[in-house]
Amino acid sequence: MHPPSSPARQWRVPPAVPAVKLAGAVGLAALGLPLAGGDPVPLALAVAAAVGLVGWAVRDLVAPVRLAVDAGGITVVRGYAGRRHLPWDAVEKVTVDRRTRFGLTGETLEIDAGESLHLLGRADLGASPTEVAEEVLAARP
């Protein structure tokens, strides 16, 4: 089943998120050069971490829309940059998980589709998971 062509509402990664990841990758590579001091191991580790950050940022640029909702169901990101359309009858529940760690409360949007569970945070959605959950539930027929 193919996702509809014009979703009613989309949530995407904010543009600042991949920019910060790319800046972090440049910073790691730049820091790795002077800190290596001729030893190739720290430099290799810094470059490997930078490459990982670049890959993560490229994902945000290639597939910025993480969640889309329309009358036919929900479309979520799957894998690195793929998409999966979940018809409304396949969506069992939409909830927000709140956890407090180190004095900070984090929220995660959970979309339970029976055999699959899709988790999205604020950095994925560009909005509060609580607000997104309310809009998703309001869009459900």
PDB file of C-alpha atoms in Angstrom:
ATOM      1  CA  MET A   1       0.000   0.000   0.000  1.00  0.00           C
ATOM      2  CA  HIS A   2       1.398   3.383  -1.005  1.00  0.00           C
ATOM      3  CA  PRO A   3       1.222   6.457   1.214  1.00  0.00           C
ATOM      4  CA  PRO A   4      -1.150   9.190   0.075  1.00  0.00           C
ATOM      5  CA  SER A   5       0.451  11.977  -1.952  1.00  0.00           C
ATOM      6  CA  SER A   6      -0.797  14.931   0.098  1.00  0.00           C
ATOM      7  CA  PRO A   7      -0.680  14.438   3.859  1.00  0.00           C
ATOM      8  CA  ALA A   8      -2.933  16.588   6.000  1.00  0.00           C
ATOM      9  CA  ARG A   9      -0.156  17.280   8.520  1.00  0.00           C
ATOM     10  CA  GLN A  10       3.596  16.595   8.636  1.00  0.00           C
ATOM     11  CA  TRP A  11       6.242  16.794  11.345  1.00  0.00           C
ATOM     12  CA  ARG A  12       9.878  17.085  10.366  1.00  0.00           C
ATOM     13  CA  VAL A  13      13.346  17.440  11.806  1.00  0.00           C
ATOM     14  CA  PRO A  14      14.076  21.132  12.493  1.00  0.00           C
ATOM     15  CA  PRO A  15      16.760  22.532  10.138  1.00  0.00           C
ATOM     16  CA  ALA A  16      19.022  23.372  13.067  1.00  0.00           C
ATOM     17  CA  VAL A  17      19.407  19.699  14.052  1.00  0.00           C
ATOM     18  CA  PRO A  18      21.411  18.522  10.994  1.00  0.00           C
ATOM     19  CA  ALA A  19      23.355  21.802  11.049  1.00  0.00           C
ATOM     20  CA  VAL A  20      24.444  21.129  14.643  1.00  0.00           C
ATOM     21  CA  LYS A  21      25.386  17.550  13.751  1.00  0.00           C
ATOM     22  CA  LEU A  22      27.490  18.713  10.797  1.00  0.00           C
ATOM     23  CA  ALA A  23      29.154  21.395  12.941  1.00  0.00           C
ATOM     24  CA  GLY A  24      29.900  18.739  15.567  1.00  0.00           C
ATOM     25  CA  ALA A  25      31.471  16.516  12.911  1.00  0.00           C
ATOM     26  CA  VAL A  26      33.707  19.353  11.721  1.00  0.00           C
ATOM     27  CA  GLY A  27      34.598  20.151  15.336  1.00  0.00           C
ATOM     28  CA  LEU A  28      35.494  16.536  16.099  1.00  0.00           C
ATOM     29  CA  ALA A  29      37.705  16.247  13.043  1.00  0.00           C
ATOM     30  CA  ALA A  30      39.365  19.597  13.764  1.00  0.00           C
ATOM     31  CA  LEU A  31      39.917  18.684  17.414  1.00  0.00           C
ATOM     32  CA  GLY A  32      41.270  15.266  16.498  1.00  0.00           C
ATOM     33  CA  LEU A  33      44.192  16.729  14.557  1.00  0.00           C
ATOM     34  CA  PRO A  34      45.891  18.691  17.360  1.00  0.00           C
ATOM     35  CA  LEU A  35      44.962  16.217  20.092  1.00  0.00           C
ATOM     36  CA  ALA A  36      46.324  13.216  18.217  1.00  0.00           C
ATOM     37  CA  GLY A  37      49.919  14.385  18.628  1.00  0.00           C
ATOM     38  CA  GLY A  38      51.188  12.029  15.950  1.00  0.00           C
ATOM     39  CA  ASP A  39      49.256   9.022  17.296  1.00  0.00           C
ATOM     40  CA  PRO A  40      46.921   7.694  14.585  1.00  0.00           C
ATOM     41  CA  VAL A  41      44.469   6.011  17.006  1.00  0.00           C
ATOM     42  CA  PRO A  42      42.882   9.170  18.522  1.00  0.00           C
ATOM     43  CA  LEU A  43      42.754  10.748  15.082  1.00  0.00           C
ATOM     44  CA  ALA A  44      41.064   7.651  13.631  1.00  0.00           C
ATOM     45  CA  LEU A  45      38.533   7.641  16.470  1.00  0.00           C
ATOM     46  CA  ALA A  46      37.758  11.336  15.973  1.00  0.00           C
ATOM     47  CA  VAL A  47      37.349  10.858  12.229  1.00  0.00           C
ATOM     48  CA  ALA A  48      35.144   7.771  12.743  1.00  0.00           C
ATOM     49  CA  ALA A  49      32.904   9.715  15.151  1.00  0.00           C
ATOM     50  CA  ALA A  50      32.779  12.619  12.681  1.00  0.00           C
ATOM     51  CA  VAL A  51      31.789  10.282   9.841  1.00  0.00           C
ATOM     52  CA  GLY A  52      29.038   8.842  12.057  1.00  0.00           C
ATOM     53  CA  LEU A  53      27.713  12.336  12.776  1.00  0.00           C
ATOM     54  CA  VAL A  54      27.784  13.207   9.077  1.00  0.00           C
ATOM     55  CA  GLY A  55      25.800  10.039   8.285  1.00  0.00           C
ATOM     56  CA  TRP A  56      23.274  10.931  10.956  1.00  0.00           C
ATOM     57  CA  ALA A  57      22.969  14.491   9.588  1.00  0.00           C
ATOM     58  CA  VAL A  58      22.578  13.226   6.017  1.00  0.00           C
ATOM     59  CA  ARG A  59      19.637  11.095   7.171  1.00  0.00           C
ATOM     60  CA  ASP A  60      18.001  14.241   8.550  1.00  0.00           C
ATOM     61  CA  LEU A  61      18.543  15.998   5.213  1.00  0.00           C
ATOM     62  CA  VAL A  62      17.435  13.080   3.001  1.00  0.00           C
ATOM     63  CA  ALA A  63      14.326  12.146   5.037  1.00  0.00           C
ATOM     64  CA  PRO A  64      13.367  15.207   7.092  1.00  0.00           C
ATOM     65  CA  VAL A  65       9.688  14.278   7.417  1.00  0.00           C
ATOM     66  CA  ARG A  66       9.449  11.781  10.267  1.00  0.00           C
ATOM     67  CA  LEU A  67       5.676  11.619  10.653  1.00  0.00           C
ATOM     68  CA  ALA A  68       2.740  12.442   8.397  1.00  0.00           C
ATOM     69  CA  VAL A  69      -0.959  12.038   9.106  1.00  0.00           C
ATOM     70  CA  ASP A  70      -3.889  12.042   6.717  1.00  0.00           C
ATOM     71  CA  ALA A  71      -7.360  10.528   6.417  1.00  0.00           C
ATOM     72  CA  GLY A  72      -5.877   7.201   5.291  1.00  0.00           C
ATOM     73  CA  GLY A  73      -3.516   6.734   8.237  1.00  0.00           C
ATOM     74  CA  ILE A  74      -0.047   7.535   9.476  1.00  0.00           C
ATOM     75  CA  THR A  75       3.219   7.514   7.521  1.00  0.00           C
ATOM     76  CA  VAL A  76       6.371   7.061   9.620  1.00  0.00           C
ATOM     77  CA  VAL A  77      10.047   6.955   8.758  1.00  0.00           C
ATOM     78  CA  ARG A  78      11.404   3.415   8.558  1.00  0.00           C
ATOM     79  CA  GLY A  79      15.055   2.456   8.535  1.00  0.00           C
ATOM     80  CA  TYR A  80      17.578   5.004   7.334  1.00  0.00           C
ATOM     81  CA  ALA A  81      15.330   6.971   4.981  1.00  0.00           C
ATOM     82  CA  GLY A  82      12.408   4.707   4.078  1.00  0.00           C
ATOM     83  CA  ARG A  83       8.738   5.245   4.787  1.00  0.00           C
ATOM     84  CA  ARG A  84       5.968   3.008   6.080  1.00  0.00           C
ATOM     85  CA  HIS A  85       2.288   3.809   5.774  1.00  0.00           C
ATOM     86  CA  LEU A  86       0.104   2.537   8.604  1.00  0.00           C
ATOM     87  CA  PRO A  87      -3.625   2.548   7.877  1.00  0.00           C
ATOM     88  CA  TRP A  88      -5.744   3.720  10.804  1.00  0.00           C
ATOM     89  CA  ASP A  89      -7.083   0.215  11.469  1.00  0.00           C
ATOM     90  CA  ALA A  90      -3.487  -1.009  11.992  1.00  0.00           C
ATOM     91  CA  VAL A  91      -2.742   1.670  14.605  1.00  0.00           C
ATOM     92  CA  GLU A  92      -3.602   0.226  18.010  1.00  0.00           C
ATOM     93  CA  LYS A  93      -2.679   3.234  20.119  1.00  0.00           C
ATOM     94  CA  VAL A  94      -0.835   6.534  20.146  1.00  0.00           C
ATOM     95  CA  THR A  95       0.688   7.518  23.497  1.00  0.00           C
ATOM     96  CA  VAL A  96       3.371   9.739  24.982  1.00  0.00           C
ATOM     97  CA  ASP A  97       5.954   8.185  27.278  1.00  0.00           C
ATOM     98  CA  ARG A  98       7.391  10.578  29.855  1.00  0.00           C
ATOM     99  CA  ARG A  99      10.562   9.684  31.731  1.00  0.00           C
ATOM    100  CA  THR A 100      12.581  11.707  34.188  1.00  0.00           C
ATOM    101  CA  ARG A 101      16.338  11.180  34.239  1.00  0.00           C
ATOM    102  CA  PHE A 102      18.888  13.359  35.954  1.00  0.00           C
ATOM    103  CA  GLY A 103      16.178  15.874  36.776  1.00  0.00           C
ATOM    104  CA  LEU A 104      15.123  16.310  33.145  1.00  0.00           C
ATOM    105  CA  THR A 105      11.852  15.036  31.729  1.00  0.00           C
ATOM    106  CA  GLY A 106      11.920  13.576  28.247  1.00  0.00           C
ATOM    107  CA  GLU A 107       8.909  12.780  26.101  1.00  0.00           C
ATOM    108  CA  THR A 108       8.641  10.186  23.348  1.00  0.00           C
ATOM    109  CA  LEU A 109       5.708   9.720  20.993  1.00  0.00           C
ATOM    110  CA  GLU A 110       4.838   6.036  20.717  1.00  0.00           C
ATOM    111  CA  ILE A 111       2.805   4.732  17.800  1.00  0.00           C
ATOM    112  CA  ASP A 112       1.851   1.113  18.404  1.00  0.00           C
ATOM    113  CA  ALA A 113       0.893  -0.721  15.222  1.00  0.00           C
ATOM    114  CA  GLY A 114       0.687  -4.221  16.659  1.00  0.00           C
ATOM    115  CA  GLU A 115       3.767  -5.853  15.166  1.00  0.00           C
ATOM    116  CA  SER A 116       5.746  -2.601  15.122  1.00  0.00           C
ATOM    117  CA  LEU A 117       6.359   0.203  17.577  1.00  0.00           C
ATOM    118  CA  HIS A 118       7.462   3.601  16.278  1.00  0.00           C
ATOM    119  CA  LEU A 119       9.194   6.014  18.676  1.00  0.00           C
ATOM    120  CA  LEU A 120       9.687   9.701  17.873  1.00  0.00           C
ATOM    121  CA  GLY A 121      11.152  12.450  20.057  1.00  0.00           C
ATOM    122  CA  ARG A 122      11.100  16.231  19.940  1.00  0.00           C
ATOM    123  CA  ALA A 123      14.202  16.328  17.710  1.00  0.00           C
ATOM    124  CA  ASP A 124      12.416  14.075  15.193  1.00  0.00           C
ATOM    125  CA  LEU A 125       9.159  16.011  15.221  1.00  0.00           C
ATOM    126  CA  GLY A 126      10.179  19.623  15.704  1.00  0.00           C
ATOM    127  CA  ALA A 127       7.337  19.905  18.217  1.00  0.00           C
ATOM    128  CA  SER A 128       6.272  18.577  21.591  1.00  0.00           C
ATOM    129  CA  PRO A 129       5.344  14.879  21.390  1.00  0.00           C
ATOM    130  CA  THR A 130       2.296  15.637  23.567  1.00  0.00           C
ATOM    131  CA  GLU A 131       1.003  18.213  21.061  1.00  0.00           C
ATOM    132  CA  VAL A 132       1.734  15.881  18.144  1.00  0.00           C
ATOM    133  CA  ALA A 133      -0.115  13.011  19.851  1.00  0.00           C
ATOM    134  CA  GLU A 134      -3.161  15.240  20.329  1.00  0.00           C
ATOM    135  CA  GLU A 135      -3.133  16.218  16.638  1.00  0.00           C
ATOM    136  CA  VAL A 136      -2.642  12.605  15.506  1.00  0.00           C
ATOM    137  CA  LEU A 137      -5.522  11.408  17.666  1.00  0.00           C
ATOM    138  CA  ALA A 138      -7.722  14.279  16.431  1.00  0.00           C
ATOM    139  CA  ALA A 139      -6.990  13.283  12.806  1.00  0.00           C
ATOM    140  CA  ARG A 140      -8.026   9.683  13.391  1.00  0.00           C
ATOM    141  CA  PRO A 141     -11.490   9.021  11.930  1.00  0.00           C
TER     142      PRO A 141
END
